[in-house]
XYZ file of C-alpha atoms in Angstrom:
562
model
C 56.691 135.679 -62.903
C 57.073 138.410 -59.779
C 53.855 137.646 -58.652
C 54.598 133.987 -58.959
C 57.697 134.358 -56.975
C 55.967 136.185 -54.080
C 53.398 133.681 -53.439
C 55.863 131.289 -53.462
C 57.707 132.432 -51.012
C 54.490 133.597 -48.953
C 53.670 129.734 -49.155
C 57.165 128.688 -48.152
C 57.186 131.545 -45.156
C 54.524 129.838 -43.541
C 55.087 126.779 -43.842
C 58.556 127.521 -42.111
C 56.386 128.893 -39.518
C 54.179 125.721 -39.023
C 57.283 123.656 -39.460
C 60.521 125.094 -38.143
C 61.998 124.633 -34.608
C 61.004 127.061 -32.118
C 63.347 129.412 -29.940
C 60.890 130.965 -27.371
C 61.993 134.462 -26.550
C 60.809 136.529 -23.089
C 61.596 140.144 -22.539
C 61.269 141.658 -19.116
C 62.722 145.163 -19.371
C 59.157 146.016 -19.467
C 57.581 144.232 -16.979
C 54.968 142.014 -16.887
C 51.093 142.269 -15.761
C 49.633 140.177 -13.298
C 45.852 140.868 -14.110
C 43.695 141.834 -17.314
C 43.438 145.810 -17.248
C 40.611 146.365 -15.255
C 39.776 149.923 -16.938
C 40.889 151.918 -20.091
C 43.811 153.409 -18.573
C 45.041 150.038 -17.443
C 44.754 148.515 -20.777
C 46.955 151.795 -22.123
C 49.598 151.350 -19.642
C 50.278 147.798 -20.451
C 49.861 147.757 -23.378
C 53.482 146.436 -24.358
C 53.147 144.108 -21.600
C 53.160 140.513 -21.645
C 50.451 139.114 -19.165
C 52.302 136.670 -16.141
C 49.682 134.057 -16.845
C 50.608 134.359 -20.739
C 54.161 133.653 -19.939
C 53.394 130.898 -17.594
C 50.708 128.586 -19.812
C 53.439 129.332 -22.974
C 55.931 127.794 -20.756
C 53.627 124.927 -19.708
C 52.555 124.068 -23.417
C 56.045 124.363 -24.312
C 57.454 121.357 -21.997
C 55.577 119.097 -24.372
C 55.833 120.968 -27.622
C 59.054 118.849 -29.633
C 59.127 121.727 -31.758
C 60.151 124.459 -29.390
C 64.167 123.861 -28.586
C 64.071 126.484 -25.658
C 63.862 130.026 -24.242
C 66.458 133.272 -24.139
C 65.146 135.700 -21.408
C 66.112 139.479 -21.289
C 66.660 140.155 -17.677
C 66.337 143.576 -16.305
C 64.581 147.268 -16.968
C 60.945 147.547 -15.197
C 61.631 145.732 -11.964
C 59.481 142.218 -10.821
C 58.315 141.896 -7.114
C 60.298 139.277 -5.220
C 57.085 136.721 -5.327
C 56.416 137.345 -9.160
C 59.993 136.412 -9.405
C 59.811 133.164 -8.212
C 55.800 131.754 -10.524
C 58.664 132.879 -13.417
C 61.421 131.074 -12.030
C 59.459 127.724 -11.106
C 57.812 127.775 -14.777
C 61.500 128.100 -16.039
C 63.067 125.257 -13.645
C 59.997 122.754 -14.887
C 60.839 124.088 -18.519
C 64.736 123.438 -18.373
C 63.824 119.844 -16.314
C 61.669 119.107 -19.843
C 64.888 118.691 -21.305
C 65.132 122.283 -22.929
C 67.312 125.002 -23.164
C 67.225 127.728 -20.736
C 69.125 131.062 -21.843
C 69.015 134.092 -19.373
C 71.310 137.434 -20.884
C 70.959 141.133 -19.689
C 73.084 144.261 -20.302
C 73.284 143.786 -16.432
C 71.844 142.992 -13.357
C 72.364 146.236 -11.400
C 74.030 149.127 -13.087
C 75.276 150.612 -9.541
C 72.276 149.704 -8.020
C 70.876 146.608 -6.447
C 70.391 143.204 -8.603
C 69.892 141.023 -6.492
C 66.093 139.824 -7.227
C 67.412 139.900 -11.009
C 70.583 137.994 -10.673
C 68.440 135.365 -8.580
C 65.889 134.910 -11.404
C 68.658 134.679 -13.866
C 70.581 131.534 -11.836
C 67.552 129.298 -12.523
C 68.927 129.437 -16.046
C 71.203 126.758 -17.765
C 73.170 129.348 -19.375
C 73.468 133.194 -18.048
C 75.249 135.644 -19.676
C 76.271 139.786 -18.936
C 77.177 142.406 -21.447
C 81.218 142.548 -21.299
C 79.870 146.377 -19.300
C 77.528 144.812 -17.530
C 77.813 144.214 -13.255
C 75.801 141.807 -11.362
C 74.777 143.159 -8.400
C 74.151 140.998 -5.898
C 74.142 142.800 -2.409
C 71.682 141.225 -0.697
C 68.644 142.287 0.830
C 68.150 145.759 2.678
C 64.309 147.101 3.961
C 64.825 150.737 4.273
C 62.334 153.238 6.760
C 62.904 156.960 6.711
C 60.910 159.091 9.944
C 59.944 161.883 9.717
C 58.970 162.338 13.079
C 61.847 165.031 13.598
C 61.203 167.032 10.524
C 57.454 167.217 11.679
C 58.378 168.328 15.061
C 60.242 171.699 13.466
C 57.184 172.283 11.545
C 55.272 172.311 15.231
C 52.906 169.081 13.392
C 52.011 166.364 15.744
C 50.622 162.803 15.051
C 48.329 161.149 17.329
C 47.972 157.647 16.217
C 47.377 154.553 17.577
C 47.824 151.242 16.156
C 47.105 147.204 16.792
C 49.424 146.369 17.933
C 53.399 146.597 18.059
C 54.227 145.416 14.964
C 51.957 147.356 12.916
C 54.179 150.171 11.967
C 52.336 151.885 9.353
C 52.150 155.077 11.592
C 55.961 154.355 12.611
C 57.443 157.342 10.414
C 55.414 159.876 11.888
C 55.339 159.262 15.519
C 59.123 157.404 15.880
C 62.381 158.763 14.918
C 63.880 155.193 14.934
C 62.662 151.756 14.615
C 60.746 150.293 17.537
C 61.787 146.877 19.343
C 59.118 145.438 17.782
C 59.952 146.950 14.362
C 63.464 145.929 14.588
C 62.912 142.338 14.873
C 60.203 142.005 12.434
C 61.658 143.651 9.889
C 64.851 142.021 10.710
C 63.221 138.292 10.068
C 61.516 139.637 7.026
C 65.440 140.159 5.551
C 66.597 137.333 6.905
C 63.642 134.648 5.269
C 64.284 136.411 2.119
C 67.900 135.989 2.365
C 67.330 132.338 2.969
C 65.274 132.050 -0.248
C 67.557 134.353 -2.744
C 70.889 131.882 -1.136
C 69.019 128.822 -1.568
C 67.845 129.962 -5.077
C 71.064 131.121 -6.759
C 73.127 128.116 -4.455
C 70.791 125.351 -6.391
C 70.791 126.963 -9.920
C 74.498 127.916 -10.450
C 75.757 124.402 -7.892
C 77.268 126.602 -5.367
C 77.536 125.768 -1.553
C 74.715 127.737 0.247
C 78.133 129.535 2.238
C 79.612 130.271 -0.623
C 76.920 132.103 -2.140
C 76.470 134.174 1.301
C 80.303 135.182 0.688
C 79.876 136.285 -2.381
C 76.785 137.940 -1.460
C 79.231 140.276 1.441
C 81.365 140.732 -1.570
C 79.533 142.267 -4.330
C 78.814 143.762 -6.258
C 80.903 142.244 -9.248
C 82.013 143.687 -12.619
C 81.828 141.524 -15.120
C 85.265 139.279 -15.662
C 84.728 139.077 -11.152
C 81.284 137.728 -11.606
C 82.922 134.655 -14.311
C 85.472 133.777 -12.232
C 83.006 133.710 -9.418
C 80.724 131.420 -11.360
C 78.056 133.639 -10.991
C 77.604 133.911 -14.901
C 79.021 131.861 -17.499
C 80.363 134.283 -19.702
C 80.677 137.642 -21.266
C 78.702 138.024 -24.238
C 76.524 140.766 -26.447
C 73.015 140.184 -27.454
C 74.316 139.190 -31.090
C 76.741 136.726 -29.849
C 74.294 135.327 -27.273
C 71.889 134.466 -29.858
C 74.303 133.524 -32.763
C 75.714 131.099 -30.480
C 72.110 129.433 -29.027
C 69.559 129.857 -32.047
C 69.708 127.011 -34.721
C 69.776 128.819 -38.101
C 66.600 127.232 -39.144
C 64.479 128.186 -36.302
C 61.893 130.897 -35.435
C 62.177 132.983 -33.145
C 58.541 133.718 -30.817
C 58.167 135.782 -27.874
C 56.569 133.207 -25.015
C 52.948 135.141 -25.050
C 52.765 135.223 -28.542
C 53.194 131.342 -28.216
C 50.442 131.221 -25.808
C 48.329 132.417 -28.185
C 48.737 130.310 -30.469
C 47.176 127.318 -29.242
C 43.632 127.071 -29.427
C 42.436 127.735 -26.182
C 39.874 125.589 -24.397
C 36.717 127.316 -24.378
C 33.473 125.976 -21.979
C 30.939 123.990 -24.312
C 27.608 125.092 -23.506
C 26.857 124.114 -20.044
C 30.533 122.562 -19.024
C 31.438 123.352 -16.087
C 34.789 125.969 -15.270
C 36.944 127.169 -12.752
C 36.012 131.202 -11.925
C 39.281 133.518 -11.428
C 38.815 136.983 -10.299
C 41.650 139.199 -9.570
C 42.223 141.600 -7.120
C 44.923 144.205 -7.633
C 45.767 147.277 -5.532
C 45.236 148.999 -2.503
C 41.371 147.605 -1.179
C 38.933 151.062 -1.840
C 34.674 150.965 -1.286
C 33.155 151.345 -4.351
C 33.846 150.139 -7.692
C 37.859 148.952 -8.612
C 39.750 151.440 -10.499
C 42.934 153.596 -10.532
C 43.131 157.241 -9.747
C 43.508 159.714 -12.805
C 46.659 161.084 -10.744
C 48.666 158.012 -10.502
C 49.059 155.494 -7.221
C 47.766 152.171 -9.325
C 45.068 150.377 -9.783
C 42.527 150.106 -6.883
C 41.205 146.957 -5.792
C 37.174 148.188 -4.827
C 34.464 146.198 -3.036
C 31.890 146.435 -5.395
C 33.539 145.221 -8.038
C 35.638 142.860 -6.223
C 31.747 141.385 -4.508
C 30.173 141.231 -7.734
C 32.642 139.245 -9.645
C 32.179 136.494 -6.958
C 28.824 136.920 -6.340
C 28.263 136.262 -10.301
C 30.231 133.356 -10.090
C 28.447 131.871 -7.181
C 24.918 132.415 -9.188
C 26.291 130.672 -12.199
C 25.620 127.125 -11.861
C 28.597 126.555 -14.196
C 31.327 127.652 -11.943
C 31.635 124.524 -9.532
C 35.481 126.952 -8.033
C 36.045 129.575 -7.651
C 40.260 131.257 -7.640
C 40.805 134.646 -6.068
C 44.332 136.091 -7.150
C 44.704 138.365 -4.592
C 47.676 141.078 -4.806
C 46.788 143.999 -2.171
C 48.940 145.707 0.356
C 45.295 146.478 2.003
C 43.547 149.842 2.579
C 40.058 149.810 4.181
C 38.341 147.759 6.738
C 34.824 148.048 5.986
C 35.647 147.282 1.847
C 37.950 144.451 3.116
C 35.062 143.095 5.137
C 32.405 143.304 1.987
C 34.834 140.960 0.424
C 35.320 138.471 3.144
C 31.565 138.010 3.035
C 31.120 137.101 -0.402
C 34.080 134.292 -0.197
C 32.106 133.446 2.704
C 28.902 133.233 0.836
C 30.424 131.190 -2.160
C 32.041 128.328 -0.210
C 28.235 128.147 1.767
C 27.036 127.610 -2.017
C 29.551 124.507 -1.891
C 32.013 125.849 -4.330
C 35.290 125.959 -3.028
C 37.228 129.092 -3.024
C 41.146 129.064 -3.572
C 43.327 132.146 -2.695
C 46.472 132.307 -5.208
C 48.646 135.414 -3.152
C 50.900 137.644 -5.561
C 53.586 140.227 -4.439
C 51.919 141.527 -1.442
C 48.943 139.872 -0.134
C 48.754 141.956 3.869
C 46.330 143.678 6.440
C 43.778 143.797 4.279
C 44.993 141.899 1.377
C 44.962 139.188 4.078
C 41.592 140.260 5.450
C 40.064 138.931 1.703
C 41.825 136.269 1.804
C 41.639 134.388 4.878
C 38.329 132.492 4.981
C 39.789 130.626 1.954
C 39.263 126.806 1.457
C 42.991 127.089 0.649
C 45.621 129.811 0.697
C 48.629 129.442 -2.140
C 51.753 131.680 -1.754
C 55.398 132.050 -2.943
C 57.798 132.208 -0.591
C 58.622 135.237 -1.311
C 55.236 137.008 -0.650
C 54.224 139.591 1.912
C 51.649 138.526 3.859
C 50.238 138.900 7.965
C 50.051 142.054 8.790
C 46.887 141.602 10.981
C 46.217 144.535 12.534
C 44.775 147.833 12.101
C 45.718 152.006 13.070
C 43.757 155.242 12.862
C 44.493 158.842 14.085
C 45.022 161.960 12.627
C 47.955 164.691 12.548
C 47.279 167.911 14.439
C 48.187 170.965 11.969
C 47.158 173.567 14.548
C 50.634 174.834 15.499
C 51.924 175.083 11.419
C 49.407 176.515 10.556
C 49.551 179.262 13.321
C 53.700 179.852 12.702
C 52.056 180.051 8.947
C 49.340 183.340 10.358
C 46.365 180.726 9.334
C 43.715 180.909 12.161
C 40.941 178.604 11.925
C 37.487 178.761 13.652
C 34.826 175.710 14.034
C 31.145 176.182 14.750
C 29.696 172.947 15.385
C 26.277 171.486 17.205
C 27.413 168.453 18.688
C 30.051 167.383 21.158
C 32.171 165.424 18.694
C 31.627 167.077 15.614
C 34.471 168.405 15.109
C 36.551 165.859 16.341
C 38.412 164.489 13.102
C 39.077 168.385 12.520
C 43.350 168.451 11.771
C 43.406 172.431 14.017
C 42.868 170.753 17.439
C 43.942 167.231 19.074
C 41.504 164.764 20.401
C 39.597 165.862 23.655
C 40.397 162.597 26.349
C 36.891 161.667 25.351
C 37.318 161.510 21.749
C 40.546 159.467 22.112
C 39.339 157.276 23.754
C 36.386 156.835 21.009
C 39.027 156.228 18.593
C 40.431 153.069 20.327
C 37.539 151.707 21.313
C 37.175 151.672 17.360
C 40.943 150.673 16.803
C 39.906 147.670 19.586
C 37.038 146.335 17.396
C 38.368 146.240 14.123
C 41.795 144.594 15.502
C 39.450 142.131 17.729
C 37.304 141.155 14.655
C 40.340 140.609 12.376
C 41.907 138.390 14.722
C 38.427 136.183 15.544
C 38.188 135.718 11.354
C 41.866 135.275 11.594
C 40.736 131.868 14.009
C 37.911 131.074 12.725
C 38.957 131.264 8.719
C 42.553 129.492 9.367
C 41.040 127.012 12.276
C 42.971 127.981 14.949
C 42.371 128.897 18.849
C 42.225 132.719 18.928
C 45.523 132.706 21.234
C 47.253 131.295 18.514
C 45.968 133.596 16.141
C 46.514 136.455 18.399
C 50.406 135.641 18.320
C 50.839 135.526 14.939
C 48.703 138.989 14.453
C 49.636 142.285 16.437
C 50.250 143.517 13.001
C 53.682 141.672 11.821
C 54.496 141.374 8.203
C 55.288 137.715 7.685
C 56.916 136.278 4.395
C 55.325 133.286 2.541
C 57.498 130.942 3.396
C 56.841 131.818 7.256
C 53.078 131.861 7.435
C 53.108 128.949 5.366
C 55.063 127.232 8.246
C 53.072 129.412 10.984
C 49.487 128.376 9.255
C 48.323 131.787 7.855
C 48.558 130.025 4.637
C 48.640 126.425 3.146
C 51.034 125.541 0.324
C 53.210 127.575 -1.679
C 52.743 127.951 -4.842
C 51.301 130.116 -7.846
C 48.388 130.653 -9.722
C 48.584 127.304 -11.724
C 48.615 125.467 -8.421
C 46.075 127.182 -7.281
C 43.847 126.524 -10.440
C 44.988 122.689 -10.292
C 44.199 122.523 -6.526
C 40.495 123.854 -7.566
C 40.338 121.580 -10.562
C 40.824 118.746 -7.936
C 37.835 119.753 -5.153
C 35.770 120.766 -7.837
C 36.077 117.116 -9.111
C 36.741 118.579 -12.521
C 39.181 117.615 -15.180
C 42.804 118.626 -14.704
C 42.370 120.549 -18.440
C 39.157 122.126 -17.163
C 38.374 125.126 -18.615
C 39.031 128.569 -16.233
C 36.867 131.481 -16.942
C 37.672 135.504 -16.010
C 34.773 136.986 -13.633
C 33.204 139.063 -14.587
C 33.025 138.366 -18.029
C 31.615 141.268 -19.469
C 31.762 142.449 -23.325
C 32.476 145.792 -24.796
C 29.549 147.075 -25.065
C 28.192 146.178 -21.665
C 30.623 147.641 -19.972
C 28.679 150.909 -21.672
C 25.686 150.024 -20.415
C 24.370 151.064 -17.251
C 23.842 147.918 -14.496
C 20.298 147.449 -14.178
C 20.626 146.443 -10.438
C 23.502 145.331 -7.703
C 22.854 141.747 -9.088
C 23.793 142.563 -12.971
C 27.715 141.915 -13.637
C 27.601 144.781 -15.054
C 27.984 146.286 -11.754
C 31.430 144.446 -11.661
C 33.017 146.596 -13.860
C 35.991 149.608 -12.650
C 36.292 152.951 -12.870
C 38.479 155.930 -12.634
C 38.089 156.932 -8.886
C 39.749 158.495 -6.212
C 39.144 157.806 -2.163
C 39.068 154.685 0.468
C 38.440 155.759 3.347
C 34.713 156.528 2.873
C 33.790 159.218 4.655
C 37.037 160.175 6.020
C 39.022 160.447 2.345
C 39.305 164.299 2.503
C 40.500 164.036 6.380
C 43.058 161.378 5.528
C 44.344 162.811 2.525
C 44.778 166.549 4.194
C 46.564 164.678 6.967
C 49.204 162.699 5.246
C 47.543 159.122 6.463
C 47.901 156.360 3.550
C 45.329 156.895 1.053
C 44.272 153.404 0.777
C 42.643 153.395 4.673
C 43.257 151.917 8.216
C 44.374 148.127 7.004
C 47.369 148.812 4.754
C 51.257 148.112 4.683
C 53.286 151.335 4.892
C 55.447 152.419 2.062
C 56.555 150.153 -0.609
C 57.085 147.010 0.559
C 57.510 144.833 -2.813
C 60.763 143.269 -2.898
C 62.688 143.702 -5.808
C-alpha cells in the first residue's frame, strides 16, 4: 500500500507540474552573466548565475505561455551595469504589456548606499514592494575621479603621458590634480543623459511627472513609510507576505532560466541555415581570451575573438553573423585583428550585427565599428575614440628609496621605455608620432565604418565617452536595443526566418577543447585560457608603471553604471 501511495503521488506531482499555473520567479542578488564562461574558472564563478539571455528568451516564451500568470523579481545584492539594466527592464515592460503580472520586492534598494539603478529597474514593475527596514535610495547619478597626481609628486614619481586627444582622460589621475575643461564637460553630459534616462524610466513606470521624479530624486534617499507616501513603492511588505498575497495556491513556482529550459530548443537540421553569435567580454588582450589567475575578469583576446568569426565565415551555414560586444578596450593592435575579421565576414556577404552591453569604448568600439549595424541601450558606454601611451619615471623614488640603477645598452633607444630615466626629446617625440597614428587610423575606420566625412568623425572622437542614447543620435551607432534585436535585425538581412535558429561560435565540445588545434584555421584555436598581459611586448613595462593593464585603447577606472 506505501509503495502504492508514493507513486501515486509521484504521478500526481507531475502532472501538477505539466498542468498547474506558473509564477515565474527571478533572483538578482547574484547577478546575472552576459556570456557562456569562456574557461573553467568562468564556468566556477557563475555557477549560481542565471545567464541574461536565459532570462530574456524565458520572458519572451512566457508572453504567450497561458499557463504562466507572471513574475516576482528579487531586486538587489550583486549589482547590474546601467545598460544590462535596461535588456531586463524592456523584457519585463513587453512581459507586463502581455497582460501579466509584474512583481518587483527587495529587502531594499540601497542600504545607505546608492539605489538608484535598482530602484529604476524595480519601477518598470506593476507592483513594487520594500522590506518594512528597507530604504530606496534614489540619489541620482554621481561619476567619481580620484588624482593622484599630488600623492605621486611627494613620492618624487612623474608621469609623462600623452593622449588623443582632450577628452581621453585615461592618464587624467596621474598627470592632473583636478578635472580638465574637457573632462568636466564630458563627464558632466555623461550624468546628465543618464539622468534623463533613470527620470524618464521611473516617471513612465510609477505615472509620475518627469519634475516630480527629479524632486524626489534631490530628496532622497527615503526610508520606507517616505518612499509610500511618495509613490515610489506601493507598499511595505516581507518576502512571505509578498508572495502569500501574489501566488495562486495552486501554482508552481519556476525561476525564469529554469523556464527557459524547458522548452525544446530549436536546434539547426542538417544543413539549415543559423544566425552565428560570438561574444566578447573584457578588457581586449593579443592572444587567446581568458581571465587572469589573480583576478581583473575575463579577457576578451584576438585570437580567440578572430577565430570564432573566422569559423563562422567558413561555414556555409551561417548566412549572420551577431557580435555581443562588452569591452571597456585595452590594446590597439588586438583591437585591430578583430576589426579585420568583421571586415572579412561582411566581404563574404554575411552581414555582421554589433549587439553593445555595459561598456562597449576605445577599443570595445574599435571591434565594433565596421558593423553592418550597431545595437545599444541607452544606457551604454560607448565613443571613446582615442588612444594614450607614456610611461611613469620612478628614478627619483627610487633614489629617496637608496635604489641606484645602471643600463648598458647598444642602441640609441634601447633603453627608452626604461621607468629610471624620462624620454630623451628624441624619444618623445617617437612616442607621438606613434600616439598620432593609432589616433589617425581610429578616426579614418571611425569614417569609413560609420559612413561619415572624417571631420565629422573627428568631432565626435578626441577620446569622449558618449552614452548610447547620444551616439545613437550622433551616428556612432544605429538603433537601440539588445541582443534580441540584434538577432531579429540579422534574421531579417539574412532573409531567414524570424524563429531561425542562432548558434554559439565557436562551438567546440569537451573534449576538443583538450585537444591541441591542428592549425590557426581549426576552431579549436578559438578556445580561452588562463593568461595574463595585453600590451604585447610592453606588459612587464606597463604593469611596473601603474598604466592600465588592458593597453593603450581602454576606459579608465570603472566606468559601469550601477
Amino acid at each position: 500500500m506505501d509503495a502504492t501511495k508514493t507513486i501515486i503521488e509521484a504521478v500526481g506531482k507531475m502532472r501538477q507540474r505539466r498542468t498547474s499555473p506558473l509564477m515565474l520567479e527571478l533572483d538578482l542578488t547574484e547577478g546575472l552573466t552576459d556570456a557562456p564562461p569562456a574557461d573553467p574558472v568562468s564556468a566556477l564563478l557563475s555557477m549560481r548565475r542565471a545567464r541574461l539571455s536565459d532570462v530574456i528568451g524565458g520572458l519572451r516564451r512566457a508572453r504567450r505561455d497561458p499557463r504562466v500568470k507572471g513574475l516576482i523579481v528579487k531586486i538587489g545584492g550583486h549589482p547590474l551595469g546601467l545598460a544590462m539594466v535596461q535588456e531586463i527592464r524592456n523584457a519585463v515592460v513587453h512581459f507586463r504589456a502581455a497582460g501579466k503580472l509584474t512583481v518587483a520586492w527587495a529587502d531594499t534598494y540601497g542600504e545607505v548606499a546608492n539605489g538608484t539603478v535598482p530602484y529604476y529597474l524595480a519601477s518598470a514593475f506593476e507592483k513594487v514592494y520594500l522590506q518594512p527596514s528597507g530604504d530606496v535610495g534614489l540619489t541620482g547619478v554621481a561619476i567619481e575621479q580620484r588624482f593622484l597626481k599630488g600623492a605621486l609628486g611627494k613620492l618624487d614619481v612623474d608621469y609623462q603621458v600623452g593622449q588623443r586627444h582632450q577628452y581621453k582622460t585615461a592618464a587624467n589621475m596621474f598627470t592632473q590634480d583636478h578635472m580638465t575643461d574637457a573632462h568636466k564637460e564630458m563627464t558632466g553630459r555623461l550624468a546628465e543623459s543618464l539622468t534623463e534616462q533613470l527620470v524618464a524610466g521611473i516617471a513612465e513606470g510609477r505615472g509620475l511627472e518627469p519634475k516630480r521624479v527629479r524632486e524626489l530624486i534631490d530628496q532622497g534617499p527615503f526610508y520606507g513609510q517616505e518612499a509610500v507616501a511618495a509613490g515610489l513603492v506601493d507598499g511595505l511588505k516581507y518576502r512571505d507576505e509578498v508572495y502569500a498575497d501574489h501566488v495562486p495556491e495552486d501554482s508552481l513556482l519556476l525561476y525564469v532560466a529554469r523556464y527557459a529550459k524547458t522548452a525544446l530548443p530549436k536546434m539547426p537540421h542538417p544543413g539549415e541555415q543559423v544566425v552565428a553569435l560570438v561574444h566578447g567580454h573584457g578588457a581586449i588582450r593579443l592572444g587567446r581570451s581568458g581571465r587572469s589567475p589573480l583576478g581583473g575578469g575575463s579577457a576578451m583576446g584576438s585570437d580567440t575573438i578572430s577565430a570564432a568569426i573566422r569559423a563562422a565565415r567558413r561555414d556555409d551555414k551561417v548566412r549572420a553573423i551577431v557580435f555581443r560586444v562588452d569591452s571597456p578596450g585595452g590594446s590597439y593592435t588586438a583591437s585591430d585583428s578583430i576589426w579585420r575579421e568583421v571586415i572579412l565576414a561582411k566581404r563574404a556577404g554575411k552581414p555582421v550585427i554589433v549587439s553593445m552591453g555595459d561598456v562597449a569604448a576605445s577599443g570595445g568600439y574599435f571591434v565594433s565599428m565596421a558593423a553592418d549595424v550597431i545595437y545599444a541601450q541607452p544606457g551604454t558606454l560607448t565613443g571613446s575614440i582615442g588612444v594614450f601611451g607614456g610611461k611613469a619615471v620612478l628614478g627619483g623614488l627610487l633614489g629617496r628609496l637608496g635604489i641606484s640603477t645602471e643600463i648598458v645598452a647598444e642602441g640609441a633607444n634601447a633603453g627608452m621605455f626604461s621607468s629610471t630615466r624620462p624620454f630623451s626629446d628624441s624619444q618623445w617625440a617617437r612616442v607621438n608620432t606613434w600616439l598620432d597614428r593609432v589616433y589617425d587610423d581610429f578616426v579614418d575606420k571611425v569614417a569609413q565604418g560609420r559612413g561619415m566625412e572624417r571631420e565629422k568623425a573627428e568631432s565626435l572622437a578626441r577620446g569622449r565617452v558618449w552614452t548610447g542614447a547620444d551616439a545613437r543620435d550622433n551616428g556612432l551607432v544605429d538603433e537601440l536595443g539588445g541582443i534580441e534585436d540584434a538577432l531579429a535585425e540579422a534574421r531579417k538581412r539574412a532573409g531567414l526566418a524570424a524563429d531561425a535558429p542562432v548558434r554559439s561560435y565557436p562551438k567546440i565540445n569537451p573534449l576538443e577543447r583538450l585537444m591541441p588545434a591542428e592549425s590557426s584555421e581549426d576552431k579549436t584555436a578559438a578556445t580561452a585560457r588562463v593568461r595574463l598581459e595585453a600590451w604585447g611586448p610592453l606588459a612587464a613595462f606597463a604593469a611596473e608603471l601603474g598604466l592600465p593593464a588592458a593597453g593603450p585603447l581602454v576606459l579608465p577606472g570603472q566606468w559601469v553604471i550601477r
